PDB file of C-alpha atoms in Angstrom:
ATOM      1  CA  MET A   1     205.527  15.991  14.453  1.00  0.00           C
ATOM      2  CA  ASN A   2     205.508  17.051  10.793  1.00  0.00           C
ATOM      3  CA  ASP A   3     201.906  17.266   9.352  1.00  0.00           C
ATOM      4  CA  THR A   4     203.068  14.034   7.147  1.00  0.00           C
ATOM      5  CA  ALA A   5     203.609  11.616  10.117  1.00  0.00           C
ATOM      6  CA  SER A   6     200.545  12.905  11.901  1.00  0.00           C
ATOM      7  CA  GLY A   7     198.052  11.678   9.011  1.00  0.00           C
ATOM      8  CA  THR A   8     196.748  14.629   8.894  1.00  0.00           C
ATOM      9  CA  ALA A   9     196.597  16.965   5.553  1.00  0.00           C
ATOM     10  CA  ASN A  10     199.819  18.882   4.828  1.00  0.00           C
ATOM     11  CA  GLU A  11     199.211  23.102   3.414  1.00  0.00           C
ATOM     12  CA  THR A  12     198.960  21.492  -0.244  1.00  0.00           C
ATOM     13  CA  GLY A  13     196.328  19.004   0.617  1.00  0.00           C
ATOM     14  CA  THR A  14     198.747  16.224  -1.357  1.00  0.00           C
ATOM     15  CA  ASP A  15     199.059  13.828   2.689  1.00  0.00           C
ATOM     16  CA  ALA A  16     194.607  14.134   2.639  1.00  0.00           C
ATOM     17  CA  ALA A  17     193.318  11.368   3.558  1.00  0.00           C
ATOM     18  CA  ARG A  18     190.070   9.744   1.603  1.00  0.00           C
ATOM     19  CA  PRO A  19     187.371   8.432   3.688  1.00  0.00           C
ATOM     20  CA  GLY A  20     186.231   5.755   2.042  1.00  0.00           C
ATOM     21  CA  THR A  21     185.388   3.987  -0.924  1.00  0.00           C
ATOM     22  CA  TYR A  22     182.971   4.875  -3.544  1.00  0.00           C
ATOM     23  CA  GLY A  23     182.480   1.603  -5.658  1.00  0.00           C
ATOM     24  CA  ASP A  24     179.361   1.137  -4.481  1.00  0.00           C
ATOM     25  CA  LEU A  25     177.879   4.719  -5.615  1.00  0.00           C
ATOM     26  CA  LYS A  26     175.648   5.447  -8.505  1.00  0.00           C
ATOM     27  CA  ALA A  27     175.364   9.242 -10.196  1.00  0.00           C
ATOM     28  CA  VAL A  28     173.270  10.359 -13.299  1.00  0.00           C
ATOM     29  CA  PHE A  29     174.135  13.278 -15.257  1.00  0.00           C
ATOM     30  CA  PHE A  30     171.414  15.417 -16.773  1.00  0.00           C
ATOM     31  CA  ASN A  31     172.557  17.059 -19.579  1.00  0.00           C
ATOM     32  CA  GLY A  32     170.245  20.080 -20.807  1.00  0.00           C
ATOM     33  CA  THR A  33     171.914  21.185 -24.004  1.00  0.00           C
ATOM     34  CA  LEU A  34     169.396  22.072 -26.619  1.00  0.00           C
ATOM     35  CA  LYS A  35     171.274  20.028 -29.625  1.00  0.00           C
ATOM     36  CA  LYS A  36     169.924  16.750 -30.409  1.00  0.00           C
ATOM     37  CA  SER A  37     173.274  14.059 -30.728  1.00  0.00           C
ATOM     38  CA  PRO A  38     174.951  13.430 -32.197  1.00  0.00           C
ATOM     39  CA  GLU A  39     175.636  17.348 -32.003  1.00  0.00           C
ATOM     40  CA  THR A  40     178.539  18.545 -29.886  1.00  0.00           C
ATOM     41  CA  SER A  41     177.298  19.848 -26.207  1.00  0.00           C
ATOM     42  CA  ASN A  42     179.491  21.573 -24.920  1.00  0.00           C
ATOM     43  CA  THR A  43     177.875  20.873 -21.299  1.00  0.00           C
ATOM     44  CA  GLN A  44     178.559  16.893 -22.392  1.00  0.00           C
ATOM     45  CA  GLY A  45     182.692  17.881 -22.357  1.00  0.00           C
ATOM     46  CA  LEU A  46     181.941  20.086 -18.501  1.00  0.00           C
ATOM     47  CA  ILE A  47     179.976  16.885 -17.232  1.00  0.00           C
ATOM     48  CA  GLU A  48     182.937  14.529 -18.663  1.00  0.00           C
ATOM     49  CA  ILE A  49     185.899  15.668 -16.175  1.00  0.00           C
ATOM     50  CA  SER A  50     183.479  15.173 -13.610  1.00  0.00           C
ATOM     51  CA  ARG A  51     181.804  11.951 -14.014  1.00  0.00           C
ATOM     52  CA  ARG A  52     186.021  10.704 -15.236  1.00  0.00           C
ATOM     53  CA  ILE A  53     186.983  11.377 -11.379  1.00  0.00           C
ATOM     54  CA  MET A  54     183.557   9.596 -10.076  1.00  0.00           C
ATOM     55  CA  GLU A  55     184.323   6.361 -12.714  1.00  0.00           C
ATOM     56  CA  LYS A  56     188.197   6.676 -11.652  1.00  0.00           C
ATOM     57  CA  GLN A  57     186.629   5.693  -8.345  1.00  0.00           C
ATOM     58  CA  GLY A  58     184.321   3.206  -9.432  1.00  0.00           C
ATOM     59  CA  VAL A  59     181.109   4.737  -9.359  1.00  0.00           C
ATOM     60  CA  ALA A  60     177.867   3.588 -12.014  1.00  0.00           C
ATOM     61  CA  THR A  61     177.528   6.558 -13.619  1.00  0.00           C
ATOM     62  CA  SER A  62     175.036   8.104 -16.993  1.00  0.00           C
ATOM     63  CA  VAL A  63     174.078  10.200 -18.781  1.00  0.00           C
ATOM     64  CA  ILE A  64     170.908  11.231 -19.934  1.00  0.00           C
ATOM     65  CA  ARG A  65     170.838  14.338 -23.006  1.00  0.00           C
ATOM     66  CA  THR A  66     167.148  15.192 -22.009  1.00  0.00           C
ATOM     67  CA  VAL A  67     166.482  16.691 -25.603  1.00  0.00           C
ATOM     68  CA  ASP A  68     166.829  13.098 -26.718  1.00  0.00           C
ATOM     69  CA  HIS A  69     163.722  11.848 -25.558  1.00  0.00           C
ATOM     70  CA  ASP A  70     160.257  12.372 -25.630  1.00  0.00           C
ATOM     71  CA  ILE A  71     159.350  14.416 -22.134  1.00  0.00           C
ATOM     72  CA  ALA A  72     156.164  15.906 -21.836  1.00  0.00           C
ATOM     73  CA  SER A  73     156.510  18.806 -19.863  1.00  0.00           C
ATOM     74  CA  GLY A  74     154.668  18.961 -16.378  1.00  0.00           C
ATOM     75  CA  VAL A  75     154.367  18.161 -12.178  1.00  0.00           C
ATOM     76  CA  TYR A  76     153.002  14.853 -13.063  1.00  0.00           C
ATOM     77  CA  PRO A  77     155.539  11.406 -12.822  1.00  0.00           C
ATOM     78  CA  ASP A  78     153.407  10.806 -16.168  1.00  0.00           C
ATOM     79  CA  MET A  79     152.079  13.391 -18.049  1.00  0.00           C
ATOM     80  CA  ARG A  80     150.094  10.923 -20.391  1.00  0.00           C
ATOM     81  CA  GLU A  81     147.783  10.941 -17.314  1.00  0.00           C
ATOM     82  CA  HIS A  82     147.139  14.241 -17.853  1.00  0.00           C
ATOM     83  CA  GLY A  83     146.412  14.571 -21.488  1.00  0.00           C
ATOM     84  CA  TRP A  84     149.692  13.594 -23.596  1.00  0.00           C
ATOM     85  CA  ALA A  85     150.109  11.217 -26.008  1.00  0.00           C
ATOM     86  CA  SER A  86     153.529  10.594 -24.644  1.00  0.00           C
ATOM     87  CA  ASP A  87     155.684  10.607 -22.128  1.00  0.00           C
ATOM     88  CA  GLU A  88     159.318   9.152 -22.074  1.00  0.00           C
ATOM     89  CA  TRP A  89     159.759  11.064 -18.123  1.00  0.00           C
ATOM     90  CA  PRO A  90     157.899   7.555 -16.324  1.00  0.00           C
ATOM     91  CA  ALA A  91     161.083   5.533 -18.381  1.00  0.00           C
ATOM     92  CA  LEU A  92     163.442   7.455 -17.080  1.00  0.00           C
ATOM     93  CA  TYR A  93     163.328   8.638 -13.794  1.00  0.00           C
ATOM     94  CA  PRO A  94     164.342   4.379 -12.494  1.00  0.00           C
ATOM     95  CA  ALA A  95     167.290   6.221 -12.831  1.00  0.00           C
ATOM     96  CA  VAL A  96     167.298   8.808 -10.475  1.00  0.00           C
ATOM     97  CA  GLN A  97     165.451   6.436  -7.955  1.00  0.00           C
ATOM     98  CA  GLU A  98     168.865   4.053  -8.377  1.00  0.00           C
ATOM     99  CA  SER A  99     170.993   7.037  -7.728  1.00  0.00           C
ATOM    100  CA  ASP A 100     172.952   8.679  -4.980  1.00  0.00           C
ATOM    101  CA  ILE A 101     174.355  11.103  -6.489  1.00  0.00           C
ATOM    102  CA  VAL A 102     171.880  13.547  -9.043  1.00  0.00           C
ATOM    103  CA  VAL A 103     174.006  15.938 -11.108  1.00  0.00           C
ATOM    104  CA  VAL A 104     171.889  18.567 -13.165  1.00  0.00           C
ATOM    105  CA  ALA A 105     174.393  20.185 -16.368  1.00  0.00           C
ATOM    106  CA  GLY A 106     173.145  22.763 -19.176  1.00  0.00           C
ATOM    107  CA  PRO A 107     173.863  25.611 -21.046  1.00  0.00           C
ATOM    108  CA  ILE A 108     172.579  29.558 -20.393  1.00  0.00           C
ATOM    109  CA  TRP A 109     170.449  31.287 -22.699  1.00  0.00           C
ATOM    110  CA  LEU A 110     168.949  34.148 -22.213  1.00  0.00           C
ATOM    111  CA  GLY A 111     170.986  34.469 -19.019  1.00  0.00           C
ATOM    112  CA  ASP A 112     168.558  31.633 -17.623  1.00  0.00           C
ATOM    113  CA  ASN A 113     168.869  27.637 -17.274  1.00  0.00           C
ATOM    114  CA  SER A 114     168.135  26.339 -20.451  1.00  0.00           C
ATOM    115  CA  SER A 115     164.321  25.186 -20.944  1.00  0.00           C
ATOM    116  CA  GLN A 116     165.531  20.978 -21.065  1.00  0.00           C
ATOM    117  CA  THR A 117     166.937  21.740 -17.685  1.00  0.00           C
ATOM    118  CA  LYS A 118     164.298  24.299 -16.829  1.00  0.00           C
ATOM    119  CA  LYS A 119     162.183  21.151 -17.485  1.00  0.00           C
ATOM    120  CA  LEU A 120     163.681  18.486 -16.197  1.00  0.00           C
ATOM    121  CA  ILE A 121     163.407  20.280 -12.671  1.00  0.00           C
ATOM    122  CA  GLU A 122     159.400  20.083 -12.745  1.00  0.00           C
ATOM    123  CA  ARG A 123     159.583  16.889 -13.520  1.00  0.00           C
ATOM    124  CA  LEU A 124     161.556  16.196 -10.307  1.00  0.00           C
ATOM    125  CA  TYR A 125     159.380  18.065  -9.208  1.00  0.00           C
ATOM    126  CA  ALA A 126     156.622  15.321  -9.746  1.00  0.00           C
ATOM    127  CA  HIS A 127     157.648  12.836  -7.360  1.00  0.00           C
ATOM    128  CA  SER A 128     158.815  15.577  -4.435  1.00  0.00           C
ATOM    129  CA  GLY A 129     155.295  14.239  -2.668  1.00  0.00           C
ATOM    130  CA  GLU A 130     156.047  10.639  -2.876  1.00  0.00           C
ATOM    131  CA  LEU A 131     158.035   8.567  -0.055  1.00  0.00           C
ATOM    132  CA  ASN A 132     161.008   7.006   0.425  1.00  0.00           C
ATOM    133  CA  SER A 133     161.388   3.078   2.715  1.00  0.00           C
ATOM    134  CA  LYS A 134     161.772   5.541   6.397  1.00  0.00           C
ATOM    135  CA  GLY A 135     158.376   7.652   5.288  1.00  0.00           C
ATOM    136  CA  GLN A 136     160.931  10.947   4.423  1.00  0.00           C
ATOM    137  CA  TRP A 137     160.190  12.306   1.054  1.00  0.00           C
ATOM    138  CA  ALA A 138     161.338  10.593  -1.801  1.00  0.00           C
ATOM    139  CA  PHE A 139     164.634  12.271  -2.168  1.00  0.00           C
ATOM    140  CA  TYR A 140     166.600  12.118   1.066  1.00  0.00           C
ATOM    141  CA  PRO A 141     169.370  11.104   0.934  1.00  0.00           C
ATOM    142  CA  LYS A 142     170.460  12.060  -2.673  1.00  0.00           C
ATOM    143  CA  VAL A 143     172.641  13.986  -3.254  1.00  0.00           C
ATOM    144  CA  GLY A 144     172.515  16.701  -5.731  1.00  0.00           C
ATOM    145  CA  GLY A 145     175.237  19.129  -7.755  1.00  0.00           C
ATOM    146  CA  CYS A 146     175.255  21.450 -10.773  1.00  0.00           C
ATOM    147  CA  LEU A 147     177.382  22.444 -14.086  1.00  0.00           C
ATOM    148  CA  ILE A 148     176.582  25.253 -16.378  1.00  0.00           C
ATOM    149  CA  THR A 149     177.836  26.484 -20.089  1.00  0.00           C
ATOM    150  CA  GLY A 150     177.606  29.511 -21.630  1.00  0.00           C
ATOM    151  CA  ASN A 151     179.645  32.134 -22.618  1.00  0.00           C
ATOM    152  CA  GLU A 152     178.239  34.981 -21.370  1.00  0.00           C
ATOM    153  CA  ASP A 153     177.246  35.803 -17.155  1.00  0.00           C
ATOM    154  CA  GLY A 154     175.031  33.888 -15.037  1.00  0.00           C
ATOM    155  CA  ILE A 155     176.660  31.031 -13.385  1.00  0.00           C
ATOM    156  CA  LYS A 156     175.642  31.259 -10.369  1.00  0.00           C
ATOM    157  CA  HIS A 157     171.868  32.676 -10.704  1.00  0.00           C
ATOM    158  CA  CYS A 158     171.752  29.703 -13.230  1.00  0.00           C
ATOM    159  CA  ALA A 159     172.975  27.725 -10.347  1.00  0.00           C
ATOM    160  CA  MET A 160     171.404  29.488  -7.306  1.00  0.00           C
ATOM    161  CA  ASN A 161     167.817  28.068  -9.383  1.00  0.00           C
ATOM    162  CA  VAL A 162     169.402  24.723  -9.280  1.00  0.00           C
ATOM    163  CA  LEU A 163     170.382  24.361  -6.142  1.00  0.00           C
ATOM    164  CA  TYR A 164     167.612  25.484  -4.223  1.00  0.00           C
ATOM    165  CA  SER A 165     165.251  23.558  -6.480  1.00  0.00           C
ATOM    166  CA  LEU A 166     167.447  20.499  -5.742  1.00  0.00           C
ATOM    167  CA  GLN A 167     167.579  21.334  -1.601  1.00  0.00           C
ATOM    168  CA  HIS A 168     164.267  22.338  -1.882  1.00  0.00           C
ATOM    169  CA  ILE A 169     162.486  18.902  -2.745  1.00  0.00           C
ATOM    170  CA  GLY A 170     164.486  17.222  -0.887  1.00  0.00           C
ATOM    171  CA  PHE A 171     167.972  16.016  -2.640  1.00  0.00           C
ATOM    172  CA  THR A 172     171.203  17.196  -0.214  1.00  0.00           C
ATOM    173  CA  ILE A 173     173.702  20.012  -1.266  1.00  0.00           C
ATOM    174  CA  PRO A 174     177.116  19.316  -0.337  1.00  0.00           C
ATOM    175  CA  PRO A 175     179.691  22.737  -0.353  1.00  0.00           C
ATOM    176  CA  GLN A 176     180.531  24.199  -3.839  1.00  0.00           C
ATOM    177  CA  ALA A 177     178.557  21.830  -5.076  1.00  0.00           C
ATOM    178  CA  ASP A 178     178.400  24.247  -8.491  1.00  0.00           C
ATOM    179  CA  ALA A 179     181.108  24.497 -10.975  1.00  0.00           C
ATOM    180  CA  GLY A 180     180.678  26.319 -14.797  1.00  0.00           C
ATOM    181  CA  TRP A 181     182.940  28.065 -17.577  1.00  0.00           C
ATOM    182  CA  ILE A 182     181.872  31.300 -20.066  1.00  0.00           C
ATOM    183  CA  GLY A 183     183.284  33.075 -22.084  1.00  0.00           C
ATOM    184  CA  ALA A 184     183.669  36.240 -22.610  1.00  0.00           C
ATOM    185  CA  VAL A 185     181.402  38.586 -22.782  1.00  0.00           C
ATOM    186  CA  GLY A 186     179.198  38.931 -26.026  1.00  0.00           C
ATOM    187  CA  PRO A 187     179.513  35.900 -29.201  1.00  0.00           C
ATOM    188  CA  GLY A 188     182.112  34.133 -28.918  1.00  0.00           C
ATOM    189  CA  PRO A 189     183.632  30.572 -28.610  1.00  0.00           C
ATOM    190  CA  SER A 190     181.741  27.726 -26.450  1.00  0.00           C
ATOM    191  CA  TYR A 191     183.314  25.466 -24.352  1.00  0.00           C
ATOM    192  CA  LEU A 192     184.041  22.774 -26.838  1.00  0.00           C
ATOM    193  CA  ASP A 193     185.245  25.268 -29.218  1.00  0.00           C
ATOM    194  CA  GLU A 194     188.908  25.108 -30.852  1.00  0.00           C
ATOM    195  CA  GLY A 195     190.601  28.059 -28.851  1.00  0.00           C
ATOM    196  CA  SER A 196     188.019  28.642 -26.090  1.00  0.00           C
ATOM    197  CA  GLY A 197     190.695  28.344 -23.118  1.00  0.00           C
ATOM    198  CA  GLY A 198     187.064  26.082 -21.778  1.00  0.00           C
ATOM    199  CA  PRO A 199     189.166  23.065 -21.158  1.00  0.00           C
ATOM    200  CA  GLU A 200     192.564  24.416 -19.920  1.00  0.00           C
ATOM    201  CA  SER A 201     190.468  27.234 -17.505  1.00  0.00           C
ATOM    202  CA  ASP A 202     192.278  26.446 -13.990  1.00  0.00           C
ATOM    203  CA  PHE A 203     189.213  27.992 -12.378  1.00  0.00           C
ATOM    204  CA  THR A 204     186.781  25.847 -13.518  1.00  0.00           C
ATOM    205  CA  ASN A 205     188.917  22.136 -13.521  1.00  0.00           C
ATOM    206  CA  ARG A 206     189.935  23.005 -10.085  1.00  0.00           C
ATOM    207  CA  ASN A 207     185.969  24.052  -9.297  1.00  0.00           C
ATOM    208  CA  THR A 208     184.578  20.823 -10.979  1.00  0.00           C
ATOM    209  CA  THR A 209     187.030  18.817  -9.297  1.00  0.00           C
ATOM    210  CA  PHE A 210     186.422  19.931  -6.314  1.00  0.00           C
ATOM    211  CA  MET A 211     182.051  19.994  -7.134  1.00  0.00           C
ATOM    212  CA  THR A 212     182.504  15.832  -7.768  1.00  0.00           C
ATOM    213  CA  TRP A 213     185.015  15.296  -4.603  1.00  0.00           C
ATOM    214  CA  ASN A 214     182.700  16.842  -2.443  1.00  0.00           C
ATOM    215  CA  LEU A 215     179.497  15.374  -3.771  1.00  0.00           C
ATOM    216  CA  LEU A 216     181.315  11.482  -3.158  1.00  0.00           C
ATOM    217  CA  HIS A 217     182.087  12.604   0.133  1.00  0.00           C
ATOM    218  CA  LEU A 218     178.527  13.377   1.299  1.00  0.00           C
ATOM    219  CA  ALA A 219     177.018  10.718  -0.762  1.00  0.00           C
ATOM    220  CA  ARG A 220     179.865   8.428   1.311  1.00  0.00           C
ATOM    221  CA  MET A 221     178.919   9.834   3.983  1.00  0.00           C
ATOM    222  CA  LEU A 222     175.171   9.710   3.540  1.00  0.00           C
ATOM    223  CA  LYS A 223     175.296   6.052   2.875  1.00  0.00           C
ATOM    224  CA  ASP A 224     177.568   4.671   5.831  1.00  0.00           C
ATOM    225  CA  ALA A 225     175.406   6.551   7.992  1.00  0.00           C
ATOM    226  CA  GLY A 226     171.794   4.954   6.675  1.00  0.00           C
ATOM    227  CA  GLY A 227     170.729   8.003   5.221  1.00  0.00           C
ATOM    228  CA  ILE A 228     169.520  11.397   6.953  1.00  0.00           C
ATOM    229  CA  PRO A 229     167.715  10.385  10.550  1.00  0.00           C
ATOM    230  CA  ALA A 230     164.271  10.185  10.268  1.00  0.00           C
ATOM    231  CA  TYR A 231     162.629  11.823  13.373  1.00  0.00           C
ATOM    232  CA  GLY A 232     161.583  15.263  12.714  1.00  0.00           C
ATOM    233  CA  ASN A 233     160.869  15.023   8.793  1.00  0.00           C
ATOM    234  CA  LEU A 234     157.895  12.682   8.576  1.00  0.00           C
ATOM    235  CA  PRO A 235     155.324  13.986   6.040  1.00  0.00           C
ATOM    236  CA  GLU A 236     152.661  11.590   7.632  1.00  0.00           C
ATOM    237  CA  GLY A 237     154.102  11.429  11.572  1.00  0.00           C
ATOM    238  CA  TRP A 238     153.380  15.606  11.323  1.00  0.00           C
ATOM    239  CA  LYS A 239     149.173  14.771   9.665  1.00  0.00           C
ATOM    240  CA  ALA A 240     149.116  12.320  12.280  1.00  0.00           C
ATOM    241  CA  GLY A 241     149.891  14.841  15.116  1.00  0.00           C
ATOM    242  CA  THR A 242     153.564  13.876  15.939  1.00  0.00           C
ATOM    243  CA  ARG A 243     155.585  17.484  16.565  1.00  0.00           C
ATOM    244  CA  PHE A 244     159.094  16.978  16.717  1.00  0.00           C
ATOM    245  CA  ASP A 245     159.408  18.963  19.769  1.00  0.00           C
ATOM    246  CA  PHE A 246     158.076  22.234  17.850  1.00  0.00           C
ATOM    247  CA  GLU A 247     155.397  24.232  20.542  1.00  0.00           C
ATOM    248  CA  ASN A 248     152.750  26.826  19.247  1.00  0.00           C
ATOM    249  CA  PRO A 249     153.728  30.145  20.116  1.00  0.00           C
ATOM    250  CA  GLU A 250     150.154  30.914  20.847  1.00  0.00           C
ATOM    251  CA  TYR A 251     149.720  28.089  24.120  1.00  0.00           C
ATOM    252  CA  ARG A 252     152.832  29.060  25.805  1.00  0.00           C
TER     253      ARG A 252
END
């Protein structure tokens, strides 16, 4: 029996069955560019590849360019309660709460994530002590990924920082949850500049597509499963003395 007849994927993957529909999912992309709208953002160019794939599957998507908003620096949900005159983050945060998928995207500056990307992660961290309806941390079972742009090396370093941060505060990270594009080392064209080769990069297009589908697949699996099982990860349960099969070696 050949692969096609058996219903399994052949070597090229063209017969691989999609596991389900995605029209009930929501995704939010955060663009950490330092350029205010309407200035062209190269990061937005890469976001659109992933966003278009999601929208073809019926996923409701939104993009927030953080530099366009008056987001205070800090690690509290509302920095107006901590000395700041204004803070738009409380008005933006519902987009995270309502989403199944959160993609953090941004440029590389001095070999690291932009200040806007770092500020976003700090503001997400501000909610990491909150609980969901099951009593788990607030970001269970949201799925996270990242997109990085620039014209010098640093994609893996930046992605490592973003993905570690997201999983640490409760996001679930699928396989190959990062993608990016960088040009030649040194000053040169950016992703959307004419002749850069960025939008034509097969490597970047492949990785962005794989990342997008892995986010969709994992979000679908978690939603259908009702999230991550609550046994073994309830902070209030631990505080109350439940130890979820943990044994202190000192008492063996």
